[in-house]
């Protein structure tokens, strides 16, 4: 490599560090995703090429093995058909949710603000009525789609699509309402001479926000001048390829491990340790592919399609040394929403108690993750609440400002352990319900009950 190439690489690395350092929560500026900048460095791009080569070899191995043993491709999509189905119901539920979020929320908020002409006690009573309407609407948006999932017994992936959209729209609704409430309160605190005419958000601004890759509402975002269709096709094309790779890893590496739960009568300590370690490597590959596929490809594809110029959807979580900064950097989109609308509001209510506010944010995140799993799987086993809610809080306070390479190693070691233990316990719970006479579910253990568990949806 020439001296000029080395200088360009060093300049690229320096510019990326400056970009990360000056990022502020809730601030929107035109910037690229971190990996987009890093892939301009030949040394970093080589790592991606190594992953691509590894996946090509993995697919080639499977193909050659099928041709040798069966004389044909033996690619099975049985798992796909079992986990994805009834897509017409998914489309109907998603359409109704989106139409309701687009029109009911916008015009309901407009009616509340436009008719807010009372004073004194009447104004408070008027606001309380609309607050109750707002809470009832959010409750309905939580309950009705979940009820449809249970009623039609949707497969796990189909359920996950509806639940992911449900939670995304809930956060977007709260952000839109919260920001406009903030405008009203700012106007109310001004004197008569200082008050300006209040301009409510336009419907096209709100509609753009519903599909933009952010959960923080602003009337205007930095926009690019044109849509680069080659980038759109590249991002969504890579996303489809990653879906295929994740499915291939699950069917060829995870599913043979999961069958052990249904073929072995006894779950021994040796079985548990060997199974967890066997799940680690495929689990890490799934996490890396899922992160790159969603946070980089999917979100960048939509950002380019909508000319959304701020592409900072994640930070360099792989370099971090504490649990707090890890969760903050893994998913910038959700973290910003939690920080602005949960953490900051709780700090105001608790007179600046940071530890209480942080603990509530972690627990709220764990509860919504657990809710996602409850409705998708059809039963309640508090694995994510215990793992993220309990261990997440402990890690947060045990290593709040840890520094150094050794802590980065600890964190990177914890990731594969996490992605192996969580599916292990969920499959163990499923197998306990499959063999109720031989194994106990979580609730059987908790209440020392030998009868099959009834804690199913």
XYZ file of C-alpha atoms in Angstrom:
457
model
C 0.000 0.000 0.000
C 1.310 3.482 -0.837
C 1.986 6.266 1.672
C -0.958 8.260 0.304
C -3.338 5.343 0.890
C -2.128 5.035 4.488
C -2.663 8.742 5.041
C -6.209 8.492 3.650
C -6.963 5.587 5.976
C -5.664 7.495 8.995
C -7.731 10.539 8.012
C -10.866 8.355 7.654
C -10.327 6.827 11.110
C -9.820 10.269 12.632
C -13.001 11.648 11.034
C -15.061 8.701 12.362
C -13.805 9.294 15.910
C -14.746 12.973 15.731
C -18.227 12.067 14.439
C -18.871 9.714 17.365
C -17.489 12.101 19.967
C -19.773 14.993 19.027
C -23.031 13.042 18.794
C -25.794 14.364 21.061
C -29.009 12.610 21.986
C -31.953 13.982 20.032
C -29.781 15.956 17.633
C -30.290 15.367 13.915
C -27.536 16.266 11.470
C -26.548 14.897 8.072
C -24.097 12.029 8.680
C -23.407 8.513 7.462
C -23.664 5.293 9.412
C -20.504 4.254 11.210
C -19.948 1.117 9.125
C -20.413 3.107 5.923
C -17.415 5.219 6.923
C -15.416 2.295 8.272
C -15.843 0.279 5.075
C -13.956 3.038 3.256
C -10.871 1.830 5.138
C -9.319 -1.112 3.313
C -8.285 -2.899 6.529
C -11.844 -2.816 7.914
C -13.366 -3.742 4.575
C -11.122 -6.835 4.568
C -12.898 -8.062 7.712
C -16.243 -7.862 5.917
C -14.775 -9.704 2.954
C -13.544 -12.439 5.314
C -17.088 -12.867 6.678
C -18.482 -13.053 3.138
C -15.893 -15.686 2.208
C -16.759 -17.691 5.319
C -20.482 -17.673 4.512
C -19.754 -18.694 0.898
C -17.792 -21.670 2.206
C -20.625 -22.539 4.605
C -23.218 -22.574 1.811
C -20.823 -24.448 -0.478
C -20.284 -27.130 2.167
C -24.019 -27.648 2.542
C -24.528 -27.763 -1.241
C -21.712 -30.262 -1.871
C -22.857 -32.466 1.019
C -26.411 -32.563 -0.398
C -25.146 -33.465 -3.880
C -22.944 -36.274 -2.497
C -25.530 -37.842 -0.213
C -28.791 -37.130 -2.079
C -27.705 -36.359 -5.629
C -29.711 -33.109 -5.462
C -30.214 -29.984 -3.374
C -31.833 -30.925 -0.088
C -32.744 -27.443 1.040
C -35.827 -27.670 3.212
C -38.147 -24.803 4.028
C -40.271 -26.730 6.503
C -39.234 -24.456 9.388
C -40.111 -21.408 7.283
C -43.617 -22.710 6.619
C -44.071 -23.506 10.315
C -42.990 -20.072 11.553
C -44.422 -17.872 8.782
C -48.059 -18.125 7.786
C -51.471 -16.454 7.629
C -49.857 -13.413 6.062
C -53.240 -12.057 4.940
C -54.177 -11.607 8.605
C -50.817 -9.941 9.254
C -51.444 -7.531 6.355
C -54.958 -6.678 7.576
C -53.872 -6.090 11.186
C -50.867 -3.997 10.106
C -52.993 -1.905 7.724
C -55.611 -1.172 10.399
C -52.922 -0.280 12.938
C -51.172 2.042 10.488
C -54.366 3.776 9.344
C -55.445 4.251 12.951
C -52.041 5.626 13.927
C -51.925 7.934 10.927
C -55.403 9.478 11.104
C -56.855 8.906 14.585
C -53.771 10.109 16.452
C -53.099 13.125 14.269
C -56.640 14.464 14.104
C -57.317 13.542 17.732
C -54.307 15.608 18.820
C -55.387 18.403 16.479
C -58.882 18.470 18.003
C -57.467 18.580 21.539
C -55.180 21.510 20.752
C -57.635 23.402 18.543
C -60.460 23.287 21.134
C -58.251 24.024 24.167
C -59.844 27.391 24.920
C -60.803 26.929 28.568
C -59.169 28.481 31.612
C -58.605 27.487 35.223
C -60.262 24.331 36.528
C -62.159 23.788 33.259
C -58.896 23.658 31.325
C -57.470 21.020 33.688
C -60.675 18.987 33.432
C -60.549 19.258 29.619
C -56.915 18.094 29.533
C -57.638 15.175 31.888
C -60.470 13.951 29.634
C -58.172 13.960 26.603
C -55.413 12.304 28.632
C -57.791 9.456 29.463
C -58.758 9.182 25.787
C -55.062 9.004 24.919
C -54.370 6.275 27.510
C -57.401 4.289 26.324
C -56.203 4.509 22.725
C -52.706 3.271 23.628
C -54.248 0.447 25.639
C -56.421 -0.528 22.685
C -53.398 -0.480 20.378
C -51.673 -2.853 22.797
C -54.587 -5.196 23.393
C -56.372 -5.540 20.030
C -53.412 -6.681 17.852
C -52.267 -9.068 20.616
C -55.784 -10.443 20.850
C -55.813 -11.047 17.079
C -52.515 -12.930 17.340
C -53.939 -15.197 20.043
C -57.324 -15.574 18.333
C -55.898 -16.708 14.986
C -52.924 -18.569 16.522
C -50.437 -16.843 14.252
C -47.011 -18.476 13.825
C -44.094 -16.986 15.710
C -42.583 -14.916 12.868
C -45.972 -13.585 11.770
C -46.686 -12.636 15.391
C -43.283 -10.966 15.685
C -44.005 -8.771 12.645
C -47.228 -7.455 14.177
C -45.690 -6.967 17.632
C -42.638 -5.154 16.274
C -44.874 -2.778 14.326
C -47.145 -2.354 17.339
C -44.282 -1.291 19.625
C -42.759 0.922 16.929
C -46.026 2.756 16.382
C -46.626 3.111 20.124
C -43.271 4.851 20.555
C -43.850 7.068 17.520
C -47.317 8.059 18.763
C -45.981 9.008 22.172
C -43.165 11.023 20.626
C -45.530 12.969 18.346
C -48.027 13.729 21.128
C -45.288 14.501 23.640
C -43.525 16.981 21.360
C -46.743 18.843 20.571
C -47.698 18.898 24.254
C -44.283 20.460 24.885
C -45.087 23.205 22.376
C -48.392 23.918 24.130
C -46.746 24.091 27.558
C -44.081 26.474 26.267
C -46.789 28.754 24.917
C -48.731 28.581 28.202
C -45.671 29.661 30.210
C -45.157 32.830 28.160
C -46.723 36.134 28.957
C -49.433 37.568 26.737
C -46.959 39.910 25.010
C -44.467 37.091 24.386
C -46.947 34.548 23.003
C -46.626 33.664 19.371
C -49.206 32.049 17.173
C -49.020 28.299 17.676
C -48.594 26.289 14.493
C -49.602 22.658 14.777
C -47.587 20.052 12.888
C -48.736 19.354 9.335
C -50.125 15.962 8.407
C -47.445 15.363 5.765
C -44.764 15.973 8.427
C -46.416 13.436 10.728
C -46.889 10.913 7.908
C -43.214 11.209 6.974
C -42.259 10.623 10.615
C -44.318 7.413 10.777
C -42.032 5.776 8.217
C -38.758 7.606 8.891
C -36.053 5.559 10.666
C -36.294 7.483 13.933
C -38.524 7.461 17.020
C -38.056 11.147 17.905
C -40.562 13.472 16.269
C -39.381 16.700 14.663
C -41.264 18.911 12.253
C -38.230 18.858 9.966
C -35.241 16.560 9.536
C -32.033 16.973 7.532
C -32.715 15.581 4.051
C -30.535 14.517 1.165
C -31.015 16.173 -2.206
C -31.671 12.982 -4.212
C -32.472 9.297 -3.773
C -29.546 7.072 -4.772
C -31.435 4.039 -6.020
C -28.297 1.927 -6.282
C -27.839 2.279 -2.505
C -31.507 1.420 -1.910
C -31.216 -1.757 -3.982
C -27.875 -2.641 -2.390
C -29.177 -2.267 1.182
C -32.412 -4.207 0.661
C -30.596 -6.817 -1.441
C -28.099 -7.410 1.368
C -30.982 -7.587 3.842
C -32.641 -10.397 1.839
C -29.347 -12.304 1.621
C -28.879 -11.955 5.384
C -32.365 -13.339 6.002
C -31.376 -16.399 3.983
C -28.099 -16.786 5.915
C -29.797 -16.460 9.321
C -32.403 -19.026 8.300
C -29.641 -21.349 7.105
C -27.737 -21.056 10.407
C -30.872 -21.694 12.456
C -31.924 -24.761 10.456
C -28.481 -26.339 10.126
C -26.831 -25.414 13.429
C -29.447 -24.485 16.034
C -32.290 -26.848 15.193
C -30.180 -30.053 15.522
C -29.192 -28.796 18.988
C -32.802 -28.027 19.918
C -33.883 -31.559 18.995
C -31.811 -32.822 21.938
C -34.424 -31.396 24.305
C -37.088 -33.626 22.765
C -34.987 -36.787 22.374
C -33.324 -36.804 25.817
C -35.511 -37.727 28.756
C -33.262 -36.179 31.415
C -31.802 -32.680 31.483
C -28.536 -33.067 33.367
C -25.928 -30.461 34.280
C -23.581 -31.925 31.672
C -26.332 -31.659 29.050
C -26.953 -28.019 29.967
C -23.288 -26.950 29.784
C -22.572 -28.743 26.505
C -25.775 -27.424 24.897
C -25.116 -23.815 25.932
C -21.585 -23.929 24.527
C -22.837 -25.511 21.302
C -25.344 -22.656 20.909
C -22.741 -19.906 21.342
C -20.969 -19.784 17.976
C -24.123 -20.005 15.817
C -25.759 -17.502 18.202
C -22.943 -14.983 17.724
C -23.207 -15.315 13.942
C -26.973 -14.756 14.154
C -26.479 -11.656 16.317
C -23.845 -10.171 13.990
C -25.939 -10.850 10.895
C -29.126 -9.541 12.540
C -27.358 -6.375 13.693
C -25.855 -5.704 10.274
C -29.036 -6.666 8.444
C -31.436 -4.526 10.459
C -29.486 -1.582 11.891
C -27.280 -1.061 8.856
C -29.045 -2.457 5.782
C -32.752 -2.123 6.626
C -32.570 1.290 8.296
C -30.122 2.709 5.758
C -32.321 1.421 2.944
C -35.362 3.249 4.319
C -33.277 6.327 5.114
C -32.072 6.534 1.510
C -35.571 5.859 0.181
C -36.990 8.709 2.316
C -33.930 10.961 1.862
C -33.373 10.878 5.634
C -29.863 12.304 6.031
C -29.028 11.297 9.630
C -27.836 7.675 9.431
C -26.415 7.322 12.965
C -28.509 4.287 13.970
C -25.772 2.682 16.090
C -22.314 3.400 17.456
C -19.176 1.315 18.005
C -20.643 -1.024 20.639
C -17.942 -3.614 19.868
C -15.268 -1.291 21.352
C -17.102 -0.489 24.572
C -16.138 -1.573 28.063
C -19.272 -1.091 30.190
C -22.818 -2.432 30.033
C -24.298 1.080 30.162
C -22.491 2.321 27.058
C -23.082 -1.006 25.303
C -26.883 -0.747 25.455
C -26.659 2.945 24.621
C -24.664 2.261 21.454
C -26.187 -1.012 20.226
C -29.538 0.561 19.341
C -29.309 4.344 19.148
C -32.846 4.688 17.762
C -34.582 3.101 20.777
C -32.048 4.464 23.268
C -32.788 8.044 22.221
C -36.520 7.465 22.761
C -35.964 5.908 26.198
C -33.570 8.674 27.194
C -35.757 11.586 26.079
C -39.218 10.353 27.104
C -38.498 7.990 30.011
C -35.146 8.757 31.606
C -35.388 12.556 31.510
C -39.026 12.612 32.620
C -38.308 10.246 35.516
C -35.345 12.363 36.603
C -37.637 15.384 36.797
C -40.224 13.454 38.814
C -37.584 11.928 41.150
C -35.719 15.191 41.798
C -32.714 14.197 39.719
C -32.267 10.620 40.981
C -30.156 9.133 38.183
C -29.895 5.595 39.564
C -33.660 5.246 39.964
C -34.278 6.616 36.479
C -31.685 4.292 34.923
C -33.090 1.245 36.730
C -36.612 2.065 35.552
C -35.424 2.404 31.942
C -33.694 -1.003 32.075
C -36.728 -2.657 33.678
C -39.137 -1.063 31.199
C -37.018 -2.317 28.300
C -36.956 -5.812 29.848
C -40.735 -5.789 30.340
C -41.427 -4.878 26.713
C -38.971 -7.526 25.498
C -40.743 -10.062 27.702
C -44.143 -8.910 26.438
C -42.892 -9.511 22.902
C -41.903 -13.086 23.793
C -45.099 -13.818 25.767
C -47.438 -12.998 22.895
C -45.173 -14.570 20.234
C -44.678 -17.881 22.063
C -48.048 -18.058 23.804
C -46.775 -18.539 27.356
C -45.152 -16.531 30.129
C -41.733 -17.481 31.427
C -39.867 -14.444 32.833
C -36.515 -15.239 31.244
C -35.836 -11.845 29.682
C -37.055 -9.958 32.742
C -34.693 -11.954 34.926
C -31.786 -11.784 32.509
C -31.980 -8.163 31.364
C -33.913 -6.690 34.263
C -31.841 -8.322 37.015
C -28.436 -8.972 35.464
C -28.694 -5.874 33.272
C -29.131 -3.629 36.306
C -26.354 -5.458 38.193
C -23.955 -5.065 35.257
C -24.939 -1.428 34.902
C -23.961 -0.599 38.475
C -21.101 -3.092 38.795
C -19.177 -1.640 35.839
C -20.553 1.883 35.359
C -17.373 3.487 34.000
C -15.059 0.543 33.379
C -12.107 1.175 31.089
C -9.372 -0.874 29.486
C -8.963 -3.834 27.176
C -9.777 -6.414 29.856
C -13.276 -4.974 30.320
C -13.849 -5.028 26.567
C -12.916 -8.726 26.637
C -15.345 -9.297 29.537
C -18.146 -7.592 27.609
C -17.452 -9.468 24.368
C -17.370 -12.736 26.334
C -20.705 -11.928 27.927
C -22.419 -11.471 24.524
C -22.154 -15.121 23.283
C -23.065 -16.379 26.769
C -26.186 -14.218 26.654
C -27.245 -15.304 23.149
C -26.852 -18.966 24.159
C -28.476 -18.982 27.604
C -31.653 -17.154 26.557
C -32.690 -19.578 23.744
C -31.605 -22.511 25.948
C -34.091 -21.640 28.684
C -36.889 -20.830 26.247
C -36.514 -24.162 24.444
C -36.240 -25.886 27.828
C -39.583 -24.318 28.784
C -41.144 -25.446 25.488
C -39.871 -28.990 25.986
C -41.265 -29.021 29.527
C -44.698 -28.251 28.094
C -44.156 -30.945 25.453
C -43.236 -33.521 28.143
C -45.386 -32.416 31.124
C -45.056 -35.822 32.809
C -41.245 -35.794 32.745
C -40.290 -32.153 33.245
C -41.532 -29.146 35.151
C -42.217 -25.736 33.682
C -41.136 -22.538 35.378
C -44.508 -22.167 37.099
C -44.529 -25.798 38.246
C -41.173 -25.193 39.901
C -42.257 -21.893 41.448
C -45.418 -23.339 43.019
C -44.048 -26.874 43.551
C -46.818 -28.249 41.383
C -46.533 -31.596 39.588
C -49.481 -30.887 37.292
C -49.033 -29.415 33.815
C -48.864 -25.623 33.786
C -51.962 -23.628 32.859
C -50.087 -20.355 32.376
C -50.580 -20.362 28.623
C -52.312 -17.775 26.491
